[in-house]
Structure formats: structure tokens, C-alpha cells
Amino acid sequence: MAEALSAQTLVTRALQDLGVYESTEVLSAEDLAHGRVVLNELMGDWSRQWLMVCEMEFADASTTYSFPDGYNRAIRLNLAVELAAAYRATP
């Protein structure tokens, strides 16, 4: 079953995957805002490349969205790759 996720959850998990944040830390407002911009760019790129069925944007950090099984992991891991350079982290 698909898990409903927010931009905040996806950005948090991506930055935790990179080792930028520990599981007990709360993202700064700046990191969350930057992560949401990068997330929306990623989703837009996928939409333009026909990798997503519909075009979507995370309007804010807290609204949750449901994706088909497997999408959550794909989004999180690709977001981590996109964010890695900004945090000098290795994906």
C-alpha cells in the first residue's frame, strides 16, 4: 500500500540518507525550503520526460501526497542525489 508523504518527509529522509541530518534532528527552515525547490524541479523534470503519469508540485511542505508503490523510494533516492552536491555529500 502506498504511503502518503509530504515534501518535508521526503526532504528529511533524503538528507538523512546523505548523512546531513541524524534521525533525531529537525531540518532548518532554509534546508527544507531548498529541498522543496529541488524536489519540485525533480518532479517537473520527470513530468516533462513522461516518467510521471501526471504533472504535480509540492505546494507546501506539509501537504501529503500518495504515489504508487515504489515511487516514494524512487523520489527520495533521486532527491538525495540532486541534493548531494549542495551539502558536499556522497549519494
N, CA, C and O atoms as a DFTB+ gen file, in Angstrom:
364 C
 N C O
     1  1       0.837      -1.188       0.000
     2  2       0.000       0.000       0.000
     3  2       0.883       1.253       0.000
     4  3       1.906       1.304       0.682
     5  1       0.481       2.229      -0.753
     6  2       1.255       3.459      -0.874
     7  2       1.172       4.284       0.406
     8  3       0.121       4.374       1.041
     9  1       2.290       4.875       0.763
    10  2       2.375       5.749       1.936
    11  2       2.229       7.191       1.491
    12  3       2.881       7.621       0.540
    13  1       1.371       7.945       2.179
    14  2       1.218       9.375       1.870
    15  2       2.390      10.125       2.479
    16  3       2.672       9.988       3.670
    17  1       3.069      10.914       1.668
    18  2       4.257      11.639       2.119
    19  2       4.152      13.113       1.782
    20  3       3.531      13.505       0.794
    21  1       4.773      13.919       2.630
    22  2       4.851      15.362       2.399
    23  2       6.240      15.700       1.864
    24  3       7.157      14.880       1.914
    25  1       6.373      16.908       1.359
    26  2       7.688      17.380       0.928
    27  2       8.659      17.356       2.108
    28  3       9.823      16.985       1.951
    29  1       8.185      17.745       3.271
    30  2       9.051      17.759       4.448
    31  2       9.592      16.364       4.743
    32  3      10.776      16.205       5.038
    33  1       8.730      15.355       4.666
    34  2       9.163      13.987       4.927
    35  2      10.180      13.529       3.887
    36  3      11.201      12.935       4.235
    37  1       9.907      13.801       2.624
    38  2      10.828      13.378       1.566
    39  2      12.182      14.074       1.678
    40  3      13.223      13.432       1.536
    41  1      12.176      15.378       1.929
    42  2      13.435      16.125       2.064
    43  2      14.191      15.647       3.298
    44  3      15.405      15.451       3.244
    45  1      13.488      15.460       4.399
    46  2      14.129      14.982       5.631
    47  2      14.793      13.637       5.406
    48  3      15.955      13.446       5.762
    49  1      14.061      12.707       4.818
    50  2      14.617      11.366       4.589
    51  2      15.784      11.401       3.609
    52  3      16.760      10.672       3.789
    53  1      15.699      12.230       2.584
    54  2      16.804      12.331       1.623
    55  2      18.069      12.859       2.307
    56  3      19.163      12.343       2.079
    57  1      17.917      13.882       3.141
    58  2      19.081      14.448       3.831
    59  2      19.603      13.497       4.908
    60  3      20.798      13.505       5.203
    61  1      18.742      12.691       5.489
    62  2      19.202      11.661       6.421
    63  2      19.963      10.571       5.675
    64  3      20.982      10.076       6.158
    65  1      19.465      10.199       4.495
    66  2      20.172       9.203       3.680
    67  2      21.585       9.665       3.344
    68  3      22.509       8.856       3.263
    69  1      21.744      10.969       3.150
    70  2      23.058      11.536       2.830
    71  2      23.938      11.727       4.063
    72  3      25.124      12.032       3.933
    73  1      23.376      11.552       5.249
    74  2      24.133      11.753       6.476
    75  2      24.249      13.210       6.882
    76  3      25.045      13.544       7.760
    77  1      23.469      14.082       6.258
    78  2      23.494      15.509       6.586
    79  2      22.774      15.752       7.904
    80  3      23.188      16.597       8.697
    81  1      21.704      15.013       8.134
    82  2      20.924      15.108       9.373
    83  2      20.823      13.733      10.004
    84  3      20.751      12.718       9.311
    85  1      20.819      13.715      11.323
    86  2      20.566      12.486      12.071
    87  2      19.055      12.304      12.196
    88  3      18.292      13.247      11.982
    89  1      18.630      11.105      12.537
    90  2      17.192      10.820      12.623
    91  2      16.482      11.628      13.704
    92  3      15.263      11.792      13.652
    93  1      17.224      12.131      14.671
    94  2      16.615      12.900      15.757
    95  2      16.610      14.402      15.509
    96  3      16.005      15.155      16.271
    97  1      17.279      14.841      14.451
    98  2      17.382      16.274      14.161
    99  2      16.203      16.765      13.328
   100  3      15.620      16.020      12.540
   101  1      15.870      18.029      13.522
   102  2      14.819      18.680      12.753
   103  2      15.472      19.563      11.696
   104  3      16.421      20.292      11.986
   105  1      14.960      19.495      10.471
   106  2      15.518      20.303       9.383
   107  2      15.371      21.789       9.675
   108  3      14.378      22.225      10.256
   109  1      16.367      22.556       9.267
   110  2      16.243      24.009       9.348
   111  2      15.246      24.461       8.280
   112  3      15.021      23.759       7.294
   113  1      14.663      25.619       8.482
   114  2      13.711      26.165       7.517
   115  2      14.390      26.371       6.166
   116  3      13.779      26.149       5.120
   117  1      15.636      26.791       6.188
   118  2      16.388      27.016       4.952
   119  2      16.601      25.711       4.188
   120  3      16.396      25.667       2.975
   121  1      17.010      24.644       4.885
   122  2      17.232      23.361       4.224
   123  2      15.922      22.788       3.684
   124  3      15.896      22.202       2.602
   125  1      14.845      22.957       4.437
   126  2      13.547      22.479       3.972
   127  2      13.109      23.232       2.725
   128  3      12.638      22.619       1.767
   129  1      13.256      24.554       2.725
   130  2      12.867      25.359       1.564
   131  2      13.697      24.982       0.335
   132  3      13.161      24.818      -0.761
   133  1      14.998      24.849       0.531
   134  2      15.875      24.453      -0.582
   135  2      15.493      23.065      -1.097
   136  3      15.404      22.844      -2.305
   137  1      15.272      22.147      -0.180
   138  2      14.904      20.785      -0.565
   139  2      13.596      20.731      -1.337
   140  3      13.464      19.951      -2.280
   141  1      12.633      21.551      -0.947
   142  2      11.343      21.562      -1.641
   143  2      11.490      22.113      -3.055
   144  3      10.847      21.620      -3.982
   145  1      12.332      23.133      -3.226
   146  2      12.599      23.668      -4.565
   147  2      13.208      22.576      -5.446
   148  3      12.772      22.374      -6.579
   149  1      14.201      21.883      -4.928
   150  2      14.865      20.823      -5.694
   151  2      13.876      19.683      -5.970
   152  3      13.873      19.123      -7.066
   153  1      13.052      19.341      -4.998
   154  2      12.042      18.299      -5.185
   155  2      11.079      18.677      -6.304
   156  3      10.773      17.849      -7.163
   157  1      10.602      19.907      -6.305
   158  2       9.681      20.339      -7.359
   159  2      10.362      20.370      -8.725
   160  3       9.729      20.068      -9.737
   161  1      11.638      20.730      -8.765
   162  2      12.377      20.679     -10.029
   163  2      12.481      19.241     -10.530
   164  3      12.302      18.980     -11.720
   165  1      12.769      18.315      -9.628
   166  2      12.863      16.899      -9.978
   167  2      11.532      16.384     -10.521
   168  3      11.494      15.712     -11.552
   169  1      10.444      16.701      -9.825
   170  2       9.129      16.243     -10.261
   171  2       8.767      16.853     -11.609
   172  3       8.166      16.183     -12.450
   173  1       9.126      18.111     -11.823
   174  2       8.876      18.757     -13.103
   175  2       9.667      18.111     -14.230
   176  3       9.148      17.901     -15.327
   177  1      10.933      17.796     -13.948
   178  2      11.762      17.114     -14.949
   179  2      11.154      15.769     -15.328
   180  3      11.066      15.433     -16.509
   181  1      10.739      15.010     -14.335
   182  2      10.134      13.704     -14.607
   183  2       8.862      13.848     -15.419
   184  3       8.602      13.053     -16.323
   185  1       8.074      14.852     -15.101
   186  2       6.830      15.069     -15.834
   187  2       7.115      15.396     -17.299
   188  3       6.455      14.871     -18.195
   189  1       8.088      16.254     -17.536
   190  2       8.433      16.633     -18.903
   191  2       9.031      15.470     -19.686
   192  3       8.937      15.431     -20.913
   193  1       9.641      14.531     -18.985
   194  2      10.238      13.367     -19.637
   195  2       9.261      12.186     -19.688
   196  3       9.643      11.075     -20.058
   197  1       8.025      12.428     -19.322
   198  2       6.964      11.418     -19.311
   199  2       7.271      10.264     -18.359
   200  3       6.836       9.137     -18.599
   201  1       8.015      10.528     -17.285
   202  2       8.299       9.498     -16.294
   203  2       7.223       9.455     -15.209
   204  3       7.168       8.514     -14.417
   205  1       6.382      10.463     -15.180
   206  2       5.260      10.503     -14.234
   207  2       3.980      10.598     -15.054
   208  3       3.953      11.209     -16.122
   209  1       2.946       9.997     -14.550
   210  2       1.670       9.997     -15.253
   211  2       1.058      11.391     -15.275
   212  3       0.414      11.775     -16.252
   213  1       1.257      12.147     -14.203
   214  2       0.673      13.486     -14.142
   215  2       1.724      14.483     -13.654
   216  3       2.695      14.117     -12.992
   217  1       1.505      15.731     -13.991
   218  2       2.387      16.795     -13.511
   219  2       1.926      17.201     -12.124
   220  3       0.732      17.391     -11.894
   221  1       2.854      17.334     -11.209
   222  2       2.484      17.751      -9.861
   223  2       3.597      18.559      -9.239
   224  3       4.758      18.490      -9.642
   225  1       3.201      19.329      -8.238
   226  2       4.147      20.154      -7.500
   227  2       3.757      20.108      -6.035
   228  3       2.573      20.133      -5.698
   229  1       4.753      20.041      -5.166
   230  2       4.506      20.109      -3.729
   231  2       4.261      21.567      -3.379
   232  3       5.199      22.361      -3.302
   233  1       2.999      21.915      -3.166
   234  2       2.596      23.306      -2.948
   235  2       3.163      23.880      -1.663
   236  3       3.449      25.074      -1.581
   237  1       3.323      23.036      -0.669
   238  2       3.896      23.466       0.603
   239  2       4.633      22.283       1.207
   240  3       4.716      21.219       0.593
   241  1       5.162      22.463       2.395
   242  2       5.979      21.411       2.997
   243  2       5.163      20.334       3.688
   244  3       5.661      19.224       3.877
   245  1       3.923      20.625       4.072
   246  2       3.189      19.691       4.925
   247  2       2.064      18.907       4.254
   248  3       1.637      17.885       4.791
   249  1       1.578      19.347       3.112
   250  2       0.513      18.609       2.429
   251  2       1.046      17.255       1.993
   252  3       2.142      17.169       1.441
   253  1       0.278      16.194       2.237
   254  2       0.728      14.853       1.864
   255  2       0.147      14.440       0.520
   256  3      -0.945      14.856       0.133
   257  1       0.906      13.616      -0.171
   258  2       0.528      13.093      -1.477
   259  2       0.783      11.595      -1.471
   260  3       1.728      11.123      -0.840
   261  1      -0.048      10.859      -2.164
   262  2       0.141       9.415      -2.290
   263  2       0.619       9.092      -3.691
   264  3       0.135       9.652      -4.675
   265  1       1.570       8.186      -3.767
   266  2       2.119       7.741      -5.035
   267  2       1.996       6.223      -5.105
   268  3       1.858       5.567      -4.072
   269  1       2.045       5.665      -6.296
   270  2       2.012       4.205      -6.418
   271  2       3.203       3.581      -5.686
   272  3       4.220       4.235      -5.457
   273  1       3.056       2.314      -5.327
   274  2       4.136       1.596      -4.656
   275  2       5.434       1.735      -5.441
   276  3       5.442       1.631      -6.668
   277  1       6.515       1.968      -4.735
   278  2       7.826       2.108      -5.347
   279  2       8.227       3.534      -5.678
   280  3       9.416       3.840      -5.767
   281  1       7.246       4.411      -5.862
   282  2       7.548       5.797      -6.208
   283  2       8.214       6.533      -5.047
   284  3       9.135       7.321      -5.265
   285  1       7.762       6.287      -3.825
   286  2       8.308       7.014      -2.677
   287  2       9.811       6.821      -2.569
   288  3      10.555       7.779      -2.363
   289  1      10.252       5.586      -2.707
   290  2      11.687       5.291      -2.635
   291  2      12.423       5.946      -3.798
   292  3      13.486       6.536      -3.611
   293  1      11.860       5.842      -4.993
   294  2      12.494       6.432      -6.172
   295  2      12.626       7.949      -6.032
   296  3      13.661       8.521      -6.374
   297  1      11.587       8.587      -5.535
   298  2      11.626      10.042      -5.351
   299  2      12.679      10.408      -4.311
   300  3      13.502      11.294      -4.540
   301  1      12.652       9.720      -3.157
   302  2      13.587      10.026      -2.074
   303  2      15.037       9.840      -2.507
   304  3      15.875      10.702      -2.245
   305  1      15.340       8.729      -3.165
   306  2      16.726       8.457      -3.551
   307  2      17.208       9.412      -4.640
   308  3      18.355       9.856      -4.603
   309  1      16.358       9.730      -5.596
   310  2      16.747      10.687      -6.632
   311  2      16.884      12.088      -6.061
   312  3      17.746      12.852      -6.495
   313  1      16.046      12.433      -5.097
   314  2      16.170      13.722      -4.426
   315  2      17.506      13.801      -3.690
   316  3      18.172      14.836      -3.724
   317  1      17.901      12.717      -3.028
   318  2      19.194      12.692      -2.330
   319  2      20.337      12.945      -3.309
   320  3      21.265      13.691      -2.998
   321  1      20.277      12.331      -4.483
   322  2      21.315      12.542      -5.498
   323  2      21.347      14.009      -5.921
   324  3      22.421      14.596      -6.055
   325  1      20.174      14.596      -6.132
   326  2      20.091      16.001      -6.543
   327  2      20.615      16.953      -5.457
   328  3      21.218      17.978      -5.772
   329  1      20.386      16.617      -4.193
   330  2      20.800      17.477      -3.082
   331  2      22.262      17.298      -2.674
   332  3      22.834      18.174      -2.026
   333  1      22.862      16.184      -3.043
   334  2      24.191      15.826      -2.544
   335  2      25.237      16.906      -2.757
   336  3      25.990      17.217      -1.834
   337  1      25.302      17.469      -3.918
   338  2      26.350      18.468      -4.212
   339  2      26.236      19.694      -3.314
   340  3      27.246      20.241      -2.873
   341  1      25.022      20.120      -3.047
   342  2      24.824      21.316      -2.217
   343  2      25.302      21.111      -0.785
   344  3      25.617      22.074      -0.085
   345  1      25.355      19.842      -0.347
   346  2      25.767      19.536       1.021
   347  2      27.125      18.830       1.073
   348  3      27.547      18.324       2.114
   349  1      27.792      18.813      -0.082
   350  2      29.100      18.149      -0.189
   351  2      29.050      16.736       0.383
   352  3      29.932      16.308       1.128
   353  1      27.990      16.032       0.008
   354  2      27.779      14.670       0.471
   355  2      27.869      13.718      -0.718
   356  3      27.667      14.120      -1.864
   357  1      28.169      12.479      -0.439
   358  2      28.229      11.474      -1.488
   359  2      26.946      10.648      -1.433
   360  3      26.613      10.060      -0.404
   361  1      26.235      10.616      -2.553
   362  2      24.980       9.832      -2.550
   363  2      25.246       8.335      -2.537
   364  3      24.305       7.541      -2.533
